[in-house]
XYZ file of C-alpha atoms in Angstrom:
531
model
C -19.525 -3.548 -15.109
C -21.559 -6.301 -15.714
C -23.832 -6.917 -13.644
C -24.748 -10.259 -14.401
C -20.853 -10.705 -14.130
C -18.927 -11.001 -10.860
C -15.877 -9.477 -9.800
C -15.026 -12.433 -8.041
C -15.565 -16.533 -9.370
C -18.450 -18.177 -7.281
C -16.059 -20.588 -5.893
C -14.239 -17.994 -4.165
C -14.959 -17.407 -0.605
C -15.417 -13.866 1.010
C -12.691 -14.137 3.586
C -10.542 -15.078 1.212
C -11.352 -12.559 -1.179
C -10.597 -9.978 1.745
C -7.533 -11.510 2.640
C -6.421 -11.315 -0.802
C -7.254 -7.464 -1.225
C -4.597 -7.070 2.208
C -2.191 -9.019 0.838
C -2.042 -6.872 -2.596
C -3.014 -3.927 -0.616
C 0.450 -4.551 2.288
C 3.180 -4.133 -0.079
C 1.242 -1.056 -1.907
C 1.811 0.504 1.125
C 5.101 -0.542 2.225
C 6.321 0.991 -0.612
C 5.390 4.428 0.764
C 8.671 4.763 2.927
C 10.127 1.733 2.039
C 13.486 3.609 0.962
C 13.897 5.830 3.800
C 13.348 2.763 6.094
C 16.757 2.816 7.292
C 18.153 6.106 6.481
C 21.920 5.118 7.929
C 21.757 1.333 5.933
C 20.947 3.355 2.445
C 23.730 6.261 2.986
C 26.222 3.309 3.606
C 24.927 1.101 0.925
C 24.810 3.416 -2.239
C 27.289 5.954 -0.949
C 25.080 8.977 -0.904
C 24.203 11.500 1.973
C 20.472 11.365 3.924
C 19.554 14.276 1.354
C 19.869 11.512 -1.187
C 17.597 9.325 0.225
C 15.420 11.480 1.456
C 14.867 13.110 -2.051
C 14.499 9.619 -3.640
C 10.806 9.845 -1.074
C 9.557 12.668 -2.365
C 10.292 11.365 -6.302
C 7.942 8.593 -5.185
C 5.503 11.519 -3.955
C 5.894 13.361 -6.776
C 4.674 10.541 -9.018
C 2.068 10.393 -7.554
C 0.545 13.831 -7.118
C 1.142 14.288 -10.663
C 0.194 11.607 -12.289
C -3.265 10.855 -10.138
C -5.335 13.023 -12.623
C -3.887 11.035 -15.872
C -4.963 7.166 -13.691
C -8.714 6.909 -13.416
C -8.409 7.673 -17.540
C -7.127 4.441 -17.735
C -7.878 2.982 -14.865
C -11.622 3.012 -16.552
C -10.150 2.292 -20.535
C -8.645 -1.299 -19.468
C -10.671 -4.256 -17.985
C -9.639 -4.524 -14.385
C -7.718 -7.549 -14.439
C -5.541 -6.823 -17.491
C -5.152 -3.277 -15.563
C -3.792 -5.364 -12.642
C -1.518 -7.646 -14.164
C 0.146 -4.562 -16.440
C 0.552 -2.829 -13.114
C 1.548 -5.595 -11.167
C 4.362 -6.694 -13.764
C 5.467 -3.248 -14.076
C 5.682 -2.722 -10.369
C 7.714 -6.458 -9.988
C 10.148 -5.113 -13.370
C 10.955 -1.911 -11.634
C 11.825 -3.492 -8.147
C 13.851 -5.860 -9.578
C 16.019 -2.955 -11.483
C 16.151 -1.141 -8.207
C 17.369 -4.523 -6.273
C 20.226 -4.354 -9.101
C 21.683 -0.709 -9.084
C 23.914 0.799 -6.879
C 23.473 4.006 -9.288
C 21.628 6.709 -7.395
C 20.944 7.986 -11.017
C 18.654 4.329 -12.080
C 17.247 4.773 -7.956
C 15.358 8.098 -8.459
C 14.096 7.047 -11.983
C 12.708 3.350 -10.014
C 11.213 5.424 -7.182
C 9.496 7.536 -10.104
C 8.003 4.726 -11.675
C 6.961 2.975 -8.725
C 4.801 6.017 -7.379
C 3.317 5.766 -11.393
C 2.454 2.448 -10.705
C 1.085 2.514 -7.451
C -1.423 4.865 -8.431
C -2.929 2.286 -10.461
C -2.987 -0.506 -7.511
C -4.200 1.697 -5.218
C -7.141 2.569 -7.604
C -8.071 -1.340 -7.880
C -7.859 -2.020 -4.281
C -9.887 0.421 -2.960
C -12.748 -0.111 -5.778
C -12.983 -3.604 -4.899
C -12.245 -3.306 -1.269
C -15.368 -0.875 -1.168
C -16.963 -3.871 -3.122
C -17.349 -5.756 -0.564
C -18.339 -3.877 2.709
C -21.707 -3.620 1.773
C -22.913 -1.662 4.684
C -24.333 1.730 4.679
C -20.946 3.418 5.598
C -19.039 1.094 3.477
C -17.163 4.197 1.779
C -16.444 5.797 5.089
C -14.956 2.102 6.503
C -12.838 1.663 3.034
C -11.712 4.851 3.750
C -10.672 4.770 7.298
C -8.894 1.442 6.742
C -6.622 2.811 3.415
C -5.894 6.384 5.898
C -5.008 3.791 8.598
C -2.396 1.969 6.490
C -0.610 5.244 5.387
C -0.510 5.985 8.936
C 0.644 3.168 9.823
C 3.395 3.035 6.780
C 6.389 4.199 7.982
C 6.276 2.472 11.276
C 5.187 -0.952 9.818
C 7.495 -0.993 6.902
C 10.745 -0.289 9.504
C 9.124 -2.768 12.085
C 9.015 -5.456 8.541
C 12.206 -4.631 7.262
C 14.113 -4.363 10.330
C 15.998 -7.611 10.484
C 16.500 -8.031 6.613
C 18.834 -5.060 6.824
C 20.507 -5.907 10.153
C 21.506 -9.513 8.075
C 21.662 -8.172 3.980
C 22.667 -5.343 2.235
C 19.977 -3.099 2.113
C 18.885 -3.668 -1.899
C 17.513 -7.012 -0.355
C 14.239 -4.841 0.368
C 13.197 -4.451 -3.254
C 13.497 -8.716 -3.453
C 11.268 -8.561 0.061
C 8.671 -6.165 -1.848
C 8.904 -8.733 -5.090
C 8.054 -11.521 -3.016
C 5.152 -9.776 -0.637
C 3.675 -8.515 -4.244
C 3.508 -11.923 -6.658
C 1.286 -14.552 -4.141
C -0.904 -11.604 -3.838
C -1.178 -10.083 -6.817
C -1.351 -13.883 -8.289
C -4.055 -14.865 -5.892
C -6.215 -12.193 -7.167
C -5.609 -12.824 -11.013
C -6.979 -16.166 -9.910
C -9.719 -15.807 -8.309
C -11.263 -12.179 -10.262
C -13.453 -12.261 -13.438
C -12.828 -10.452 -16.894
C -14.364 -6.904 -15.539
C -15.189 -3.324 -15.979
C -14.653 -1.632 -12.428
C -16.060 1.528 -13.551
C -17.312 2.826 -17.295
C -15.437 2.050 -19.839
C -14.546 4.910 -21.929
C -11.824 5.578 -24.660
C -8.335 6.793 -24.034
C -8.619 10.193 -26.103
C -7.138 13.611 -25.410
C -5.269 12.808 -22.513
C -3.685 15.963 -21.117
C -0.044 14.522 -21.409
C 1.113 18.403 -21.872
C -0.080 18.985 -18.166
C 1.441 16.268 -16.947
C 5.106 16.988 -17.917
C 4.878 20.685 -16.606
C 3.007 19.508 -13.235
C 5.094 16.598 -12.666
C 8.644 18.802 -13.330
C 7.644 21.148 -11.355
C 6.351 18.610 -8.148
C 10.097 16.707 -8.752
C 11.850 20.268 -8.632
C 9.844 21.127 -5.314
C 11.154 18.041 -3.652
C 14.881 18.977 -4.922
C 14.649 22.090 -3.107
C 12.948 21.067 0.354
C 15.692 18.562 0.137
C 18.714 20.008 -0.876
C 17.924 24.021 0.280
C 19.542 22.940 3.370
C 22.778 21.422 2.013
C 23.147 24.144 -0.271
C 22.700 27.494 1.572
C 19.141 28.385 -0.048
C 19.820 31.352 -2.065
C 23.425 31.660 -2.023
C 23.902 28.792 -4.635
C 22.662 28.572 -8.243
C 20.625 25.706 -8.662
C 18.578 26.458 -5.995
C 17.638 29.670 -7.411
C 17.691 28.527 -11.041
C 14.866 25.940 -9.509
C 12.814 28.437 -7.766
C 12.630 30.419 -10.713
C 11.878 26.964 -12.976
C 9.090 26.594 -10.275
C 7.466 29.441 -10.847
C 7.441 29.209 -14.254
C 6.353 25.777 -14.904
C 3.770 26.615 -12.071
C 2.436 30.085 -14.070
C 1.697 27.904 -17.042
C 0.169 25.076 -15.293
C -2.588 26.971 -14.229
C -2.512 29.026 -17.374
C -3.245 25.957 -19.466
C -5.787 24.760 -16.210
C -7.863 27.817 -16.551
C -8.014 28.040 -20.548
C -9.240 23.800 -21.689
C -12.282 22.528 -21.457
C -10.595 19.177 -19.801
C -8.305 20.820 -17.678
C -5.909 18.213 -15.633
C -7.065 19.863 -12.459
C -10.443 22.345 -11.919
C -9.543 24.936 -10.397
C -13.533 25.560 -9.453
C -12.363 23.638 -6.312
C -10.392 26.621 -4.471
C -13.720 28.508 -4.679
C -15.242 26.283 -1.808
C -14.518 27.303 1.414
C -14.261 24.012 3.270
C -12.343 22.916 1.134
C -9.202 25.408 1.354
C -9.709 25.115 5.021
C -9.608 21.342 4.650
C -6.793 21.333 2.825
C -5.295 23.840 5.343
C -5.417 20.993 7.850
C -3.922 18.372 6.309
C -0.718 20.798 5.659
C -0.177 21.555 9.313
C -0.875 18.143 9.995
C 2.011 16.725 7.770
C 3.820 19.423 9.850
C 2.993 17.986 13.033
C 3.484 14.524 12.230
C 6.895 15.310 10.626
C 7.975 15.880 14.189
C 7.829 12.870 15.281
C 10.763 11.495 13.476
C 12.216 13.571 16.126
C 11.132 11.529 18.713
C 12.186 8.721 16.712
C 15.505 10.552 16.483
C 15.795 10.708 20.155
C 15.169 7.406 20.990
C 18.129 6.062 18.584
C 21.122 9.271 19.008
C 20.117 9.761 22.870
C 19.435 6.616 24.247
C 21.107 4.235 21.478
C 18.605 1.918 20.915
C 19.017 0.102 17.869
C 16.905 -0.697 15.005
C 14.994 -3.504 15.904
C 13.832 -2.470 19.529
C 13.508 0.907 18.458
C 10.862 -0.248 15.803
C 9.555 -2.890 18.023
C 8.595 0.571 21.053
C 6.893 2.046 17.645
C 4.472 -1.015 17.473
C 2.278 1.050 20.551
C 2.669 3.819 18.149
C 0.656 1.724 15.682
C -1.566 0.108 18.198
C -2.891 4.095 18.955
C -3.511 4.899 15.305
C -5.624 1.510 15.084
C -7.601 2.975 18.358
C -7.866 6.611 17.006
C -8.917 5.401 13.481
C -11.564 3.058 14.722
C -12.879 5.673 17.636
C -13.268 8.498 14.698
C -14.490 6.077 12.538
C -17.298 4.869 15.065
C -17.870 8.997 15.565
C -18.288 9.851 12.370
C -20.641 6.534 11.201
C -23.024 8.005 14.665
C -22.557 11.331 13.185
C -21.070 13.231 16.177
C -20.047 16.687 15.478
C -16.426 16.993 13.918
C -15.091 19.439 15.596
C -15.354 17.632 18.806
C -13.273 14.377 16.959
C -10.637 16.982 15.806
C -10.042 18.614 19.456
C -10.277 15.386 20.612
C -7.628 14.133 18.168
C -5.061 17.189 18.546
C -5.522 17.404 22.416
C -3.926 14.404 22.635
C -0.911 15.115 20.220
C -0.724 18.543 22.424
C -0.227 15.834 25.228
C 2.280 13.896 23.728
C 3.932 16.878 22.577
C 4.055 18.496 25.439
C 4.975 15.432 27.208
C 7.807 14.504 25.430
C 8.926 17.968 26.104
C 9.541 16.838 30.053
C 11.080 13.542 29.036
C 13.549 13.862 26.992
C 16.221 13.381 28.680
C 20.058 11.445 28.247
C 18.753 8.491 29.930
C 15.385 6.951 29.937
C 13.386 3.432 30.476
C 11.994 2.203 27.231
C 8.552 2.166 29.328
C 8.440 5.531 29.714
C 7.403 5.976 26.089
C 4.481 3.956 26.102
C 1.614 6.234 27.460
C 3.158 8.758 24.695
C 3.296 6.638 21.596
C -0.366 5.428 22.528
C -1.663 9.053 22.811
C 0.618 10.357 19.627
C -0.874 7.353 18.132
C -4.506 7.804 19.096
C -4.488 11.513 18.160
C -3.167 10.630 14.736
C -5.543 8.356 14.104
C -8.693 10.089 15.398
C -7.978 13.535 13.096
C -6.308 11.801 9.228
C -9.730 9.950 8.629
C -12.303 12.772 9.714
C -10.174 15.624 7.747
C -10.090 14.024 4.926
C -13.204 12.636 4.683
C -14.704 16.324 5.473
C -11.940 17.742 2.610
C -13.120 15.005 0.473
C -17.046 15.688 0.981
C -16.459 19.300 0.583
C -16.708 19.209 -3.211
C -19.527 18.379 -5.819
C -18.870 15.273 -7.187
C -17.872 16.213 -10.348
C -14.644 17.628 -9.006
C -13.429 14.834 -6.723
C -10.644 13.796 -8.493
C -9.466 17.447 -9.165
C -9.551 17.412 -5.443
C -8.326 14.363 -4.751
C -5.294 15.451 -7.289
C -5.120 18.710 -5.031
C -4.492 16.678 -1.738
C -2.120 14.499 -2.977
C -0.229 17.939 -3.822
C -1.053 19.356 -0.252
C 0.102 15.876 1.058
C 3.342 16.160 -1.094
C 4.333 19.732 -0.338
C 4.182 19.848 3.208
C 6.034 16.462 4.056
C 8.841 18.012 2.061
C 8.319 21.349 4.014
C 8.113 19.398 7.467
C 11.681 17.855 6.218
C 13.100 21.148 5.410
C 11.659 22.841 8.209
C 13.447 19.882 10.053
C 16.535 19.512 8.540
C 16.373 23.912 9.160
C 16.384 23.629 12.699
C 17.899 20.454 13.509
C 21.435 22.515 12.429
C 20.356 25.486 14.060
C 18.963 24.658 17.462
C 21.699 21.945 17.414
C 24.575 24.303 16.347
C 23.448 27.256 18.485
C 23.097 25.159 21.915
C 26.248 23.522 21.190
C 27.995 26.695 21.520
C 26.526 27.774 24.315
C 27.557 24.498 26.161
C 31.040 24.747 24.728
C 31.216 28.506 25.846
C 30.306 27.385 29.788
C 33.118 24.257 29.172
C 36.724 24.972 30.097
C 39.947 22.894 31.946
C 39.114 25.541 34.674
C 35.888 23.810 36.169
C 35.874 21.296 38.482
C 32.911 19.680 37.147
C 34.314 19.180 33.911
C 37.819 18.037 34.807
C 35.987 15.503 37.324
C 33.709 14.018 34.537
C 36.688 13.705 32.255
C 38.447 12.242 35.293
C 35.615 9.490 35.229
C 35.808 8.803 31.704
C 39.081 8.123 32.183
C 38.936 5.410 34.688
C 36.019 4.075 33.596
C 38.374 3.585 30.029
C 40.830 2.393 31.800
C 39.682 0.460 33.712
C 38.336 -1.659 30.536
C 42.328 -1.758 29.574
C 43.032 1.246 27.306
C 46.622 2.644 27.670
C 45.966 5.746 29.865
C 47.237 8.370 27.285
C 44.563 6.904 25.207
C 42.121 6.737 27.525
C 42.753 10.676 28.297
C 41.957 11.337 24.356
C 38.877 8.522 24.185
C 37.877 10.776 27.320
C 37.816 14.546 25.870
C 35.460 12.242 22.707
C 33.259 11.603 24.929
C 32.754 14.259 26.605
C 32.231 15.591 22.556
C 29.489 13.594 22.059
C 27.946 14.105 25.670
C 27.671 17.799 24.491
C 25.936 16.632 21.274
C 23.662 15.234 22.959
C 22.776 17.699 25.224
C 22.305 19.714 22.155
C 19.761 17.086 20.546
C 18.029 16.762 23.305
C 17.515 21.001 23.351
C 16.673 21.209 20.015
C 14.484 18.441 20.319
C 12.806 20.272 23.176
C 12.469 23.776 21.289
C 10.959 21.373 18.495
C 8.186 20.183 20.434
C 7.759 23.625 21.903
C 6.786 25.008 18.746
C 4.479 22.088 17.738
C 2.509 22.459 20.714
C 1.939 26.153 19.798
C 1.016 25.299 16.106
C -1.707 22.739 17.734
C -2.860 25.084 20.354
C -3.709 27.820 17.424
C -5.143 25.242 15.299
C -7.622 24.314 18.196
C -8.201 28.169 18.479
C -9.241 27.440 14.679
C -11.794 24.779 14.879
C -13.283 26.824 17.633
C -13.819 29.772 15.525
C -15.289 27.656 12.717
C -18.558 27.120 13.085
C -18.859 26.446 9.163
C -16.923 22.854 10.084
C -20.104 21.201 11.179
C -22.235 22.175 7.822
C -20.088 20.162 5.835
C -22.051 16.703 5.385
C -19.852 13.604 5.377
C -20.968 11.956 2.331
C -18.283 10.077 0.336
C -20.991 7.709 -1.629
C -20.939 9.085 -5.377
C -16.890 10.003 -4.890
C -14.544 8.002 -6.817
C -12.002 5.264 -4.974
C -8.949 7.235 -5.964
C -9.890 10.069 -3.979
C -8.335 8.420 -1.339
C -4.870 9.028 -3.032
C -4.942 12.157 -0.455
């Protein structure tokens, strides 16, 4: 970039520049969780299973993970303004296509392409953000802002889209994303000069072969973890052949990286013990974060909250995330020990999951969960940014892009694994507990007959005929049994998460090399933030 040619026009005030960057980043982050903003509404609109909607999100992840190693080459070849214009036009066209389709195949293709284009928008936004932060710890601050937005993305997207889904058809969300992209995008184009934010390099020897090995492998991984439980895993030939293809593609991909002069992903990153520990913690953190969906399911399934009230409650979780991120950011800048920051964050997560074990009940007041949701958000905010900065700092500068690619893969893989584990244990524990509860239910039980009579009386008082009230009472009893089975499952899963957190805290205490890794991201490329 030429020093004589500023990035933004001289008449643009600083507040407007920063606001514009945020306006572009906001819909970029929203795309992250758009397809799963309301799974029930999505399944009804497209006429598909919930697993199909989950798979569409994993396709977005797969695109993000597989295109990250290539994206930097395009960013450095084209001037930033032209590159952003290309990304903006493509994002609008793809979103418009998703808006107009009811075909699941087209939706899958659209979500994958959105992930590819989003790599470019993310790199531009982060590079511009770092350029506006003039402090000594500008990059730490920039990463903290971006990671906080990622953590808030699911709750924030659901909160923003809940009124739209409640009043319009589901596909209107893709029209909304166009309307949120265009104003910030046009404003950014008007404010920017034609400059290169990074050193210009020619587009030669792009490793498309590795990309076409890597991306199908990730798509197949997403397919297996999403549909494996539904198809009974190895009992289905499609799952078996998908696993065989994953192993084959992985072997060929790794062999290609080891033999190329300019590999797609440098395998040397795995020689760092700190890096391996960092990506392990990222994976475990995503397993723990995945368990939060059980709490939101409890709010809607057992307590019967409608989406708008549910997502309004999650505002407290967003506030907690921001508080945790600010606290951890300050502690990092003041060079406090990472072990202390991580232990404090995981302890807050431990309090949340341990507390929820005792708070799961058939009836509860909404205000009961405000403090737990704040604690969960603070815990996630305190550990997420420090773990990622630790992982980025654990490799040399020339390997930062490969470290970023591995980090996105870990995030993708463990998000999928978390989804698969929740699907599996949901069926296993819910079925087991429902069977046990049913075994204790018989017509001879005085309590049972009393409960049925109570249901019948309540229904009859509302004008239902006696015979219909009798049949409906049985249905209400079955619903009550399913609720109790869900509560038992939620308690069991949170108990496992508590044990996992305790194990991680013990591991952190026993790893003295953590504090020997100096947080240094000054020379790292912004694309590393795609972690």
